[in-house]
PDB file of C-alpha atoms in Angstrom:
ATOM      1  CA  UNK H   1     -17.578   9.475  29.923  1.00  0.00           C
ATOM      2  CA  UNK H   2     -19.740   7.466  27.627  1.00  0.00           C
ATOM      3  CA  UNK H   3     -18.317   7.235  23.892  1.00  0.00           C
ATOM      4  CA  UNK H   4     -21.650   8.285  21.561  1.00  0.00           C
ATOM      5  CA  UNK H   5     -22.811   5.536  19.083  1.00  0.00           C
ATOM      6  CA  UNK H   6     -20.728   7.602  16.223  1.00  0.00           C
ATOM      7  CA  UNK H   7     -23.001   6.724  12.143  1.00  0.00           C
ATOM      8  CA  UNK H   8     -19.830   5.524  10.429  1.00  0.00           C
ATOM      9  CA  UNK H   9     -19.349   6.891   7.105  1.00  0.00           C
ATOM     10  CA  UNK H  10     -20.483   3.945   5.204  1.00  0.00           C
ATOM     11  CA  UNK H  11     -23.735   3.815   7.380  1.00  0.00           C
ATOM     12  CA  UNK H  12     -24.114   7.414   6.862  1.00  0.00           C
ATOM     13  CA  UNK H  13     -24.652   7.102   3.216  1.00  0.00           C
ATOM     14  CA  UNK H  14     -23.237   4.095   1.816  1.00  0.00           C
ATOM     15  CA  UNK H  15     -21.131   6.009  -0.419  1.00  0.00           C
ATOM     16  CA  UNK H  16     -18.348   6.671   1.926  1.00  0.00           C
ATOM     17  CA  UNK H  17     -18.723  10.179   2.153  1.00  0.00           C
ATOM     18  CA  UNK H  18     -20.413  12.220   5.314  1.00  0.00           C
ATOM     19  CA  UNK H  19     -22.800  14.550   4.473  1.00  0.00           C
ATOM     20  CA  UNK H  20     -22.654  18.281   6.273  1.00  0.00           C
ATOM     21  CA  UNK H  21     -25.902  17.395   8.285  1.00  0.00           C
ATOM     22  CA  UNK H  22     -24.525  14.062   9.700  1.00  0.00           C
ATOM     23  CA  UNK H  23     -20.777  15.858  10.716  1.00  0.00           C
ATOM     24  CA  UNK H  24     -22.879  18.352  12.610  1.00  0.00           C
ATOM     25  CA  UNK H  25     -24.685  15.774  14.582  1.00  0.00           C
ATOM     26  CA  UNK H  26     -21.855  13.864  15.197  1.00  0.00           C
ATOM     27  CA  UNK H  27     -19.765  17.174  16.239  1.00  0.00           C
ATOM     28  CA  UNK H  28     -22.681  17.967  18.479  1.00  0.00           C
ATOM     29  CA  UNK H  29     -22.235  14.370  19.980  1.00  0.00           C
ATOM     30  CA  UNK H  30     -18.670  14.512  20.897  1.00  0.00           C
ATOM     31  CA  UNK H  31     -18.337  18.357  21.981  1.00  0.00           C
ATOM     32  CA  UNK H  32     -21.879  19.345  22.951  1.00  0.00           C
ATOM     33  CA  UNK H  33     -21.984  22.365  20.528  1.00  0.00           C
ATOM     34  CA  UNK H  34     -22.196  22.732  17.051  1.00  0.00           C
ATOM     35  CA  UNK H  35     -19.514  22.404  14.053  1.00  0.00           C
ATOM     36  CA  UNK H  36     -19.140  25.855  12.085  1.00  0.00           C
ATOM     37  CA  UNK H  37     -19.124  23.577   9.150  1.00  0.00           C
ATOM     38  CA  UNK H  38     -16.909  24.108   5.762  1.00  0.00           C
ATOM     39  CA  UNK H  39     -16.573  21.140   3.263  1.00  0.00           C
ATOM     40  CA  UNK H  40     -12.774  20.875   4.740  1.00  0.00           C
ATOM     41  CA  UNK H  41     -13.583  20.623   8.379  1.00  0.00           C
ATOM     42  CA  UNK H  42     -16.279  17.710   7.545  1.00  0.00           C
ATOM     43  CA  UNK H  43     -13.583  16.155   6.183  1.00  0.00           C
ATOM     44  CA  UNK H  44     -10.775  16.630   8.809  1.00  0.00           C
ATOM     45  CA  UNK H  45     -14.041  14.880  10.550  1.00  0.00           C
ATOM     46  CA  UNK H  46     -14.464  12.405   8.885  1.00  0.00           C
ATOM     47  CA  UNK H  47     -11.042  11.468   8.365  1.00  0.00           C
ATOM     48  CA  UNK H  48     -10.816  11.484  12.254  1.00  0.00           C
ATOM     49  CA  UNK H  49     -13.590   9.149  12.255  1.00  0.00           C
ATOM     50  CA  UNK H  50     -11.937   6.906   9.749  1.00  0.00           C
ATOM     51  CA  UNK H  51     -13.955   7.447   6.812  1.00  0.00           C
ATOM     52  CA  UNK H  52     -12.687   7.006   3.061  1.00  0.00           C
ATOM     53  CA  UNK H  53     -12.981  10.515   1.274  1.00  0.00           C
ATOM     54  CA  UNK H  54     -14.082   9.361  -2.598  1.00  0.00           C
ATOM     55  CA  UNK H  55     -11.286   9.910  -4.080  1.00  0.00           C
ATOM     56  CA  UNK H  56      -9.128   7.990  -1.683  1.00  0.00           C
ATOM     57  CA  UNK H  57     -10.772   5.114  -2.261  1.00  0.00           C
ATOM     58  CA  UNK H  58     -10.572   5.417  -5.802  1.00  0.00           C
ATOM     59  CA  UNK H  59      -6.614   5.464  -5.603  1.00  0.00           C
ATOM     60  CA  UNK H  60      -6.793   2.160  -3.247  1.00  0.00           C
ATOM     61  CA  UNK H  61      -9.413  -0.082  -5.039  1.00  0.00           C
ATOM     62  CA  UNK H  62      -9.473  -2.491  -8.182  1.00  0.00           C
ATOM     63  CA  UNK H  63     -12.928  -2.862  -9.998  1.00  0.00           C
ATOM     64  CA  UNK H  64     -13.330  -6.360  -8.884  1.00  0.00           C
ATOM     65  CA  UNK H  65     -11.535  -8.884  -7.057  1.00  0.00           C
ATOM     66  CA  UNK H  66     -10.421 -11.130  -9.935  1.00  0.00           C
ATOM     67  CA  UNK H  67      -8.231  -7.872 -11.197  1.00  0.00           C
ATOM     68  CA  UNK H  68      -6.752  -7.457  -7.965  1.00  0.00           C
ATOM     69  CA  UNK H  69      -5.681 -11.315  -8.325  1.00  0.00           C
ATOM     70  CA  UNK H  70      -4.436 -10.698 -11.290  1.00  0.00           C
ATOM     71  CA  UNK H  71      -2.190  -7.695 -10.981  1.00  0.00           C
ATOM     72  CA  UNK H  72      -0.938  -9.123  -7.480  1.00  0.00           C
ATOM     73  CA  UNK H  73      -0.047 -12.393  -8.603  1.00  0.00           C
ATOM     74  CA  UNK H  74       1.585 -11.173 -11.448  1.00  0.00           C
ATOM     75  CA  UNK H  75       3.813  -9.407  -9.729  1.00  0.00           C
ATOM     76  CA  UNK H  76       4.958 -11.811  -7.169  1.00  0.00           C
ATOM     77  CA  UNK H  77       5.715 -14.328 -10.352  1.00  0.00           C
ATOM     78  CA  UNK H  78       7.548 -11.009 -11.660  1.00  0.00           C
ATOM     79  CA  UNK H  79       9.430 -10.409  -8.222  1.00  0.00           C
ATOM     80  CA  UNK H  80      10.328 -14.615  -8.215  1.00  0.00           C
ATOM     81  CA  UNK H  81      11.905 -14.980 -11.941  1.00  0.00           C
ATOM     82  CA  UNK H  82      13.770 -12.104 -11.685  1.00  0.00           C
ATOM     83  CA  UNK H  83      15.109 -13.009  -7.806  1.00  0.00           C
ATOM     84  CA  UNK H  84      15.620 -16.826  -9.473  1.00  0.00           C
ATOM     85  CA  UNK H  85      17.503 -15.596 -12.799  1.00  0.00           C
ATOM     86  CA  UNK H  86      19.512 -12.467 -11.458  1.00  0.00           C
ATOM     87  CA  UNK H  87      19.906 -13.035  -7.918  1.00  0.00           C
ATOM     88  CA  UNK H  88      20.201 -16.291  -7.082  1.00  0.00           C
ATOM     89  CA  UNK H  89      23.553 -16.810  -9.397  1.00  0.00           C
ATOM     90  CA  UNK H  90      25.248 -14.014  -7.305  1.00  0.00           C
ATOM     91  CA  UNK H  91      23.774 -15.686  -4.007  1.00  0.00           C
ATOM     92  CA  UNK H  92      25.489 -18.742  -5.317  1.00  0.00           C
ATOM     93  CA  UNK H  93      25.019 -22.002  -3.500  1.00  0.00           C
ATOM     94  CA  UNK H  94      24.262 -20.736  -0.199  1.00  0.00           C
ATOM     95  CA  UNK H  95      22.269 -23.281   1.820  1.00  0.00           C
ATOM     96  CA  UNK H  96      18.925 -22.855   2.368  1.00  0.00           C
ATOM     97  CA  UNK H  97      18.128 -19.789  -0.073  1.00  0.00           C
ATOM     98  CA  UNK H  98      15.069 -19.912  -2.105  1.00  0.00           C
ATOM     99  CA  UNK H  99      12.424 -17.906  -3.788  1.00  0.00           C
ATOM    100  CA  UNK H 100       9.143 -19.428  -3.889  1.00  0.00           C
ATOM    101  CA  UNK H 101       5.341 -18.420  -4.800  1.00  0.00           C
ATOM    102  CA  UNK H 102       2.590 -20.760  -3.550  1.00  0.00           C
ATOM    103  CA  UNK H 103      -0.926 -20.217  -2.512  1.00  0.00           C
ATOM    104  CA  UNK H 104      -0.421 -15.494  -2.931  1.00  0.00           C
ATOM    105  CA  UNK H 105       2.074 -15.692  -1.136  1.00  0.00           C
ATOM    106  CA  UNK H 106       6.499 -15.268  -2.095  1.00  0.00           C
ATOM    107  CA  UNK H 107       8.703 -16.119   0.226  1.00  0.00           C
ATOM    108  CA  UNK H 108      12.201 -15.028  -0.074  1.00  0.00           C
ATOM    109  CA  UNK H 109      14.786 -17.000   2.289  1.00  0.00           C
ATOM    110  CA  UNK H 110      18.466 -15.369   2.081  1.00  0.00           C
ATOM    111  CA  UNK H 111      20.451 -16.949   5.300  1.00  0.00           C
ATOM    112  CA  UNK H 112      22.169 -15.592   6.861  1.00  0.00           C
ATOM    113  CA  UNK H 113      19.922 -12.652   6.589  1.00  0.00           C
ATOM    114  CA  UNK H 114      16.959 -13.382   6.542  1.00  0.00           C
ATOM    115  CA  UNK H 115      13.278 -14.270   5.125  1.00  0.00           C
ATOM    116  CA  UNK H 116      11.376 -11.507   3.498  1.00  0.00           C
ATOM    117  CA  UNK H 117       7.731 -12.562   2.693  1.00  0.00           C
ATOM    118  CA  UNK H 118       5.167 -10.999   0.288  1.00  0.00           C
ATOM    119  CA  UNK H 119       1.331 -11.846   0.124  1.00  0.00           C
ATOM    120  CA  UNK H 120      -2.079 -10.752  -0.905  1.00  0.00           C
ATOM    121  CA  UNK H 121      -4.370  -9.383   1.431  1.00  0.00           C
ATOM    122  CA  UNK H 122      -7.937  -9.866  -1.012  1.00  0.00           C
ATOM    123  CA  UNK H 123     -10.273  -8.021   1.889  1.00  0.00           C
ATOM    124  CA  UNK H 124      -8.479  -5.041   1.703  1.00  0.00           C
ATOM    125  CA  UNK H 125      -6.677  -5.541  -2.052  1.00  0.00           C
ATOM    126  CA  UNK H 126      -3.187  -5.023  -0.795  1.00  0.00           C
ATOM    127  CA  UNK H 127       0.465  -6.859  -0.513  1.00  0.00           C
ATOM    128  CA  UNK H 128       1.938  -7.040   2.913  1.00  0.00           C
ATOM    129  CA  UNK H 129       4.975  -7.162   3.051  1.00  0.00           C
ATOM    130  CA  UNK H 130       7.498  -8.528   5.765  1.00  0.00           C
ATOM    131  CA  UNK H 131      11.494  -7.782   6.172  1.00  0.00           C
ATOM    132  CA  UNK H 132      14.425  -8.592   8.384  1.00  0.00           C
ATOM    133  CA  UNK H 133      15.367  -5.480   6.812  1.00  0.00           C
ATOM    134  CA  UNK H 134      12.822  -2.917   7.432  1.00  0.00           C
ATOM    135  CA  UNK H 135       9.708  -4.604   9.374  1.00  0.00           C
ATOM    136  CA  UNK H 136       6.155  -5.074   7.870  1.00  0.00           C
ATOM    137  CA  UNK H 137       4.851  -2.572   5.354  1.00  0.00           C
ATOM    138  CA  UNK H 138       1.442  -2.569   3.281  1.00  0.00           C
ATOM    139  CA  UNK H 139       1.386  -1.565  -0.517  1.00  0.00           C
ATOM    140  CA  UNK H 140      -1.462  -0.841  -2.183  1.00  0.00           C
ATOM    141  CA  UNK H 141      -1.577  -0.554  -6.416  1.00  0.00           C
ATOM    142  CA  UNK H 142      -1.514   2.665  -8.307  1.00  0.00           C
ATOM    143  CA  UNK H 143      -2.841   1.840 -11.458  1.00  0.00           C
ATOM    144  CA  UNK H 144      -1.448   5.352 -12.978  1.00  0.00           C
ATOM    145  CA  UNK H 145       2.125   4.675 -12.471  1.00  0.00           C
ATOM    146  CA  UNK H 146       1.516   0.331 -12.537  1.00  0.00           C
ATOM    147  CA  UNK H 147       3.063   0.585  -9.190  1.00  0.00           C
ATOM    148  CA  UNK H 148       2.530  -1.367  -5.415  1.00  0.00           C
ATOM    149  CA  UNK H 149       3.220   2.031  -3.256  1.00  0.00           C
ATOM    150  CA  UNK H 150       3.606   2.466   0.112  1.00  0.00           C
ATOM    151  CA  UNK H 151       0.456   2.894   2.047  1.00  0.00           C
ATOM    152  CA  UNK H 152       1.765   5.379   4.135  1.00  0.00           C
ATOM    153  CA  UNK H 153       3.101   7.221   1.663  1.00  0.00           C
ATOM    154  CA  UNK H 154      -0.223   7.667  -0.549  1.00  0.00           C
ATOM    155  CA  UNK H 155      -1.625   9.169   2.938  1.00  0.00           C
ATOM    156  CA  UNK H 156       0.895  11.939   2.813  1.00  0.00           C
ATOM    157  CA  UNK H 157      -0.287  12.476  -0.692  1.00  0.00           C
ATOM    158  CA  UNK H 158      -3.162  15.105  -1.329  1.00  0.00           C
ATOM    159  CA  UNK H 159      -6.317  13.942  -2.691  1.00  0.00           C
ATOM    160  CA  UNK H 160      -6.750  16.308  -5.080  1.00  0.00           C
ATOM    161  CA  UNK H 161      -3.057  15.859  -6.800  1.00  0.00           C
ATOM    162  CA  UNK H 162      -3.329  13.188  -9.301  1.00  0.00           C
ATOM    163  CA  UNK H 163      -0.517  10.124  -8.833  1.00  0.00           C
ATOM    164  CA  UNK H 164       2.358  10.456 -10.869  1.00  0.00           C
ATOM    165  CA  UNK H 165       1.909   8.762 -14.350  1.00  0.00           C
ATOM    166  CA  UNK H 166       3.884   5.660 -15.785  1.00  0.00           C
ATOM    167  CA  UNK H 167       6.043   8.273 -17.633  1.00  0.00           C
ATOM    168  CA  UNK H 168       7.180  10.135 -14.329  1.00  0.00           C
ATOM    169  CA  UNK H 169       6.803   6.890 -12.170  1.00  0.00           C
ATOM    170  CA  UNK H 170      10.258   7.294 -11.554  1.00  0.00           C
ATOM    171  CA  UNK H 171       9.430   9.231  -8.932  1.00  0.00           C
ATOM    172  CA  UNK H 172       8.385   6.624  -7.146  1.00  0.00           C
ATOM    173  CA  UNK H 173      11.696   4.586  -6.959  1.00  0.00           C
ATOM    174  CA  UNK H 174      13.450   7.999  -6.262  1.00  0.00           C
ATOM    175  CA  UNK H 175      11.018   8.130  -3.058  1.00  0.00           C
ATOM    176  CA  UNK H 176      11.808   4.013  -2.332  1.00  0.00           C
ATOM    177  CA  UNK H 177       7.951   3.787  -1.803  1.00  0.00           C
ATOM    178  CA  UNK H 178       7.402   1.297  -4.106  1.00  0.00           C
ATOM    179  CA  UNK H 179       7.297  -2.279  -3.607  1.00  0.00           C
ATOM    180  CA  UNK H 180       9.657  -2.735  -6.161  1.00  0.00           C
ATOM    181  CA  UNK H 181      12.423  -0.074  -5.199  1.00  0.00           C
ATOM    182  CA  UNK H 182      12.398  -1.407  -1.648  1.00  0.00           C
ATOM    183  CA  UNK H 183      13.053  -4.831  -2.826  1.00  0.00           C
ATOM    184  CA  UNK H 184      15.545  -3.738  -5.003  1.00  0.00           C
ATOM    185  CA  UNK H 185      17.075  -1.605  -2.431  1.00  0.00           C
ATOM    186  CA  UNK H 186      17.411  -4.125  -0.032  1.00  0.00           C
ATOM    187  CA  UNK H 187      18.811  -6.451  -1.849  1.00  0.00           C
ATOM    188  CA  UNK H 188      21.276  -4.414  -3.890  1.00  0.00           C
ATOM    189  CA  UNK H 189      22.519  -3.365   0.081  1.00  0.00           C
ATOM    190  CA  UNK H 190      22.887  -6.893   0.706  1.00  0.00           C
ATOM    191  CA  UNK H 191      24.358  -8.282  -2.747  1.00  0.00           C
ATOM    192  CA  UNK H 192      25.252  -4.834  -4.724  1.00  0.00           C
ATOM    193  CA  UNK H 193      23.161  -6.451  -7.412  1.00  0.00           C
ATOM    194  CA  UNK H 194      20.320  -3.717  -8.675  1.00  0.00           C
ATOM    195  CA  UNK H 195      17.290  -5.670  -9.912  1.00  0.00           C
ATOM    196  CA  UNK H 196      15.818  -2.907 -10.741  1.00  0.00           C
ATOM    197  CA  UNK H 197      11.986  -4.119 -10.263  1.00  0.00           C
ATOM    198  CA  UNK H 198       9.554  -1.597 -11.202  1.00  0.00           C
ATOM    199  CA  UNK H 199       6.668  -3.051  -9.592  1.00  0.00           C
TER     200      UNK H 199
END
């Protein structure tokens, strides 16, 4: 079976978005009849097709690409003077561990344990994030809450609830979704020192 030449939803329109008219011709091309068409099946659609809705890509997105430098290297300098001034004591003289931020990206070396390493990802304006502990992971910024959550996490979320503000960001670390609680969680497993990062 040949796989139809599918508009993708920035080719569509440019906004991100599929209009009704385009999700019937598309429906059309992959099941030969017609898409009784509501504004929540285009979606389903469209989020089949792997199209942003708008308000996703609100949540995931910085104005411009200098902000996104900004916030994310700030918080990997965060993430390395707190490691270096509360961690590192308790770690003691343990060959070989460091914390270290060069070039977007922190590496964290904790023998016998591991290396966990953080680092920008501009194209898509994310940290990725790698663990002996837990794997890789990508976290993407909530400017709300002035949290790094959990990608997967914010796709669990509905669209149309708003993220939890930097009053109730607590939630968050409850959850151990952000960037911060993970490291913090990790770590205090590790060293049952609580670093308590809210990043």
């Amino acid at each position: 079976m040949q796989t139809p030449n599918l508009p993708s939803a920035r080719a569509a329109g440019g906004s991100g978005i599929l209009s009704v008219s385009t999700c019937r011709k598309i429906s059309m091309s992959i099941t030969h009849r017609p898409l009784r068409m509501r504004g929540e099946s285009c979606g389903t659609l469209q989020n089949f097709l792997g199209g942003d809705t708008a308000q996703h890509q609100q949540r995931r997105s910085f104005m411009t690409e200098a902000e996104f430098h900004t916030v994310a290297d700030e918080t990997l300098e965060t993430i390395q003077d707190v490691v270096d001034k509360d961690l590192m004591e308790v770690v003691g003289d343990e060959e070989d561990a460091e914390v270290n931020v060069a070039s977007g990206v922190l590496t964290l070396a904790l023998p016998p344990h591991g290396t966990w390493v953080l680092n920008k990802q501009t194209p898509n304006r994310q940290i990725w994030w790698s663990s002996p502990l837990s794997g890789p992971r990508r976290y993407e910024y909530d400017p709300n809450s002035k949290r790094w959550v959990y990608s997967r996490y914010i796709e669990t979320l509905d669209p149309d609830d708003p993220m939890p503000s930097d009053m109730d960001a607590t939630l968050f670390e409850n959850k151990n979704v952000t960037i911060g609680g993970a490291l913090t969680g990790e770590l205090k497993s590790l060293y049952e020192t609580d670093l308590n990062l809210k990043l």
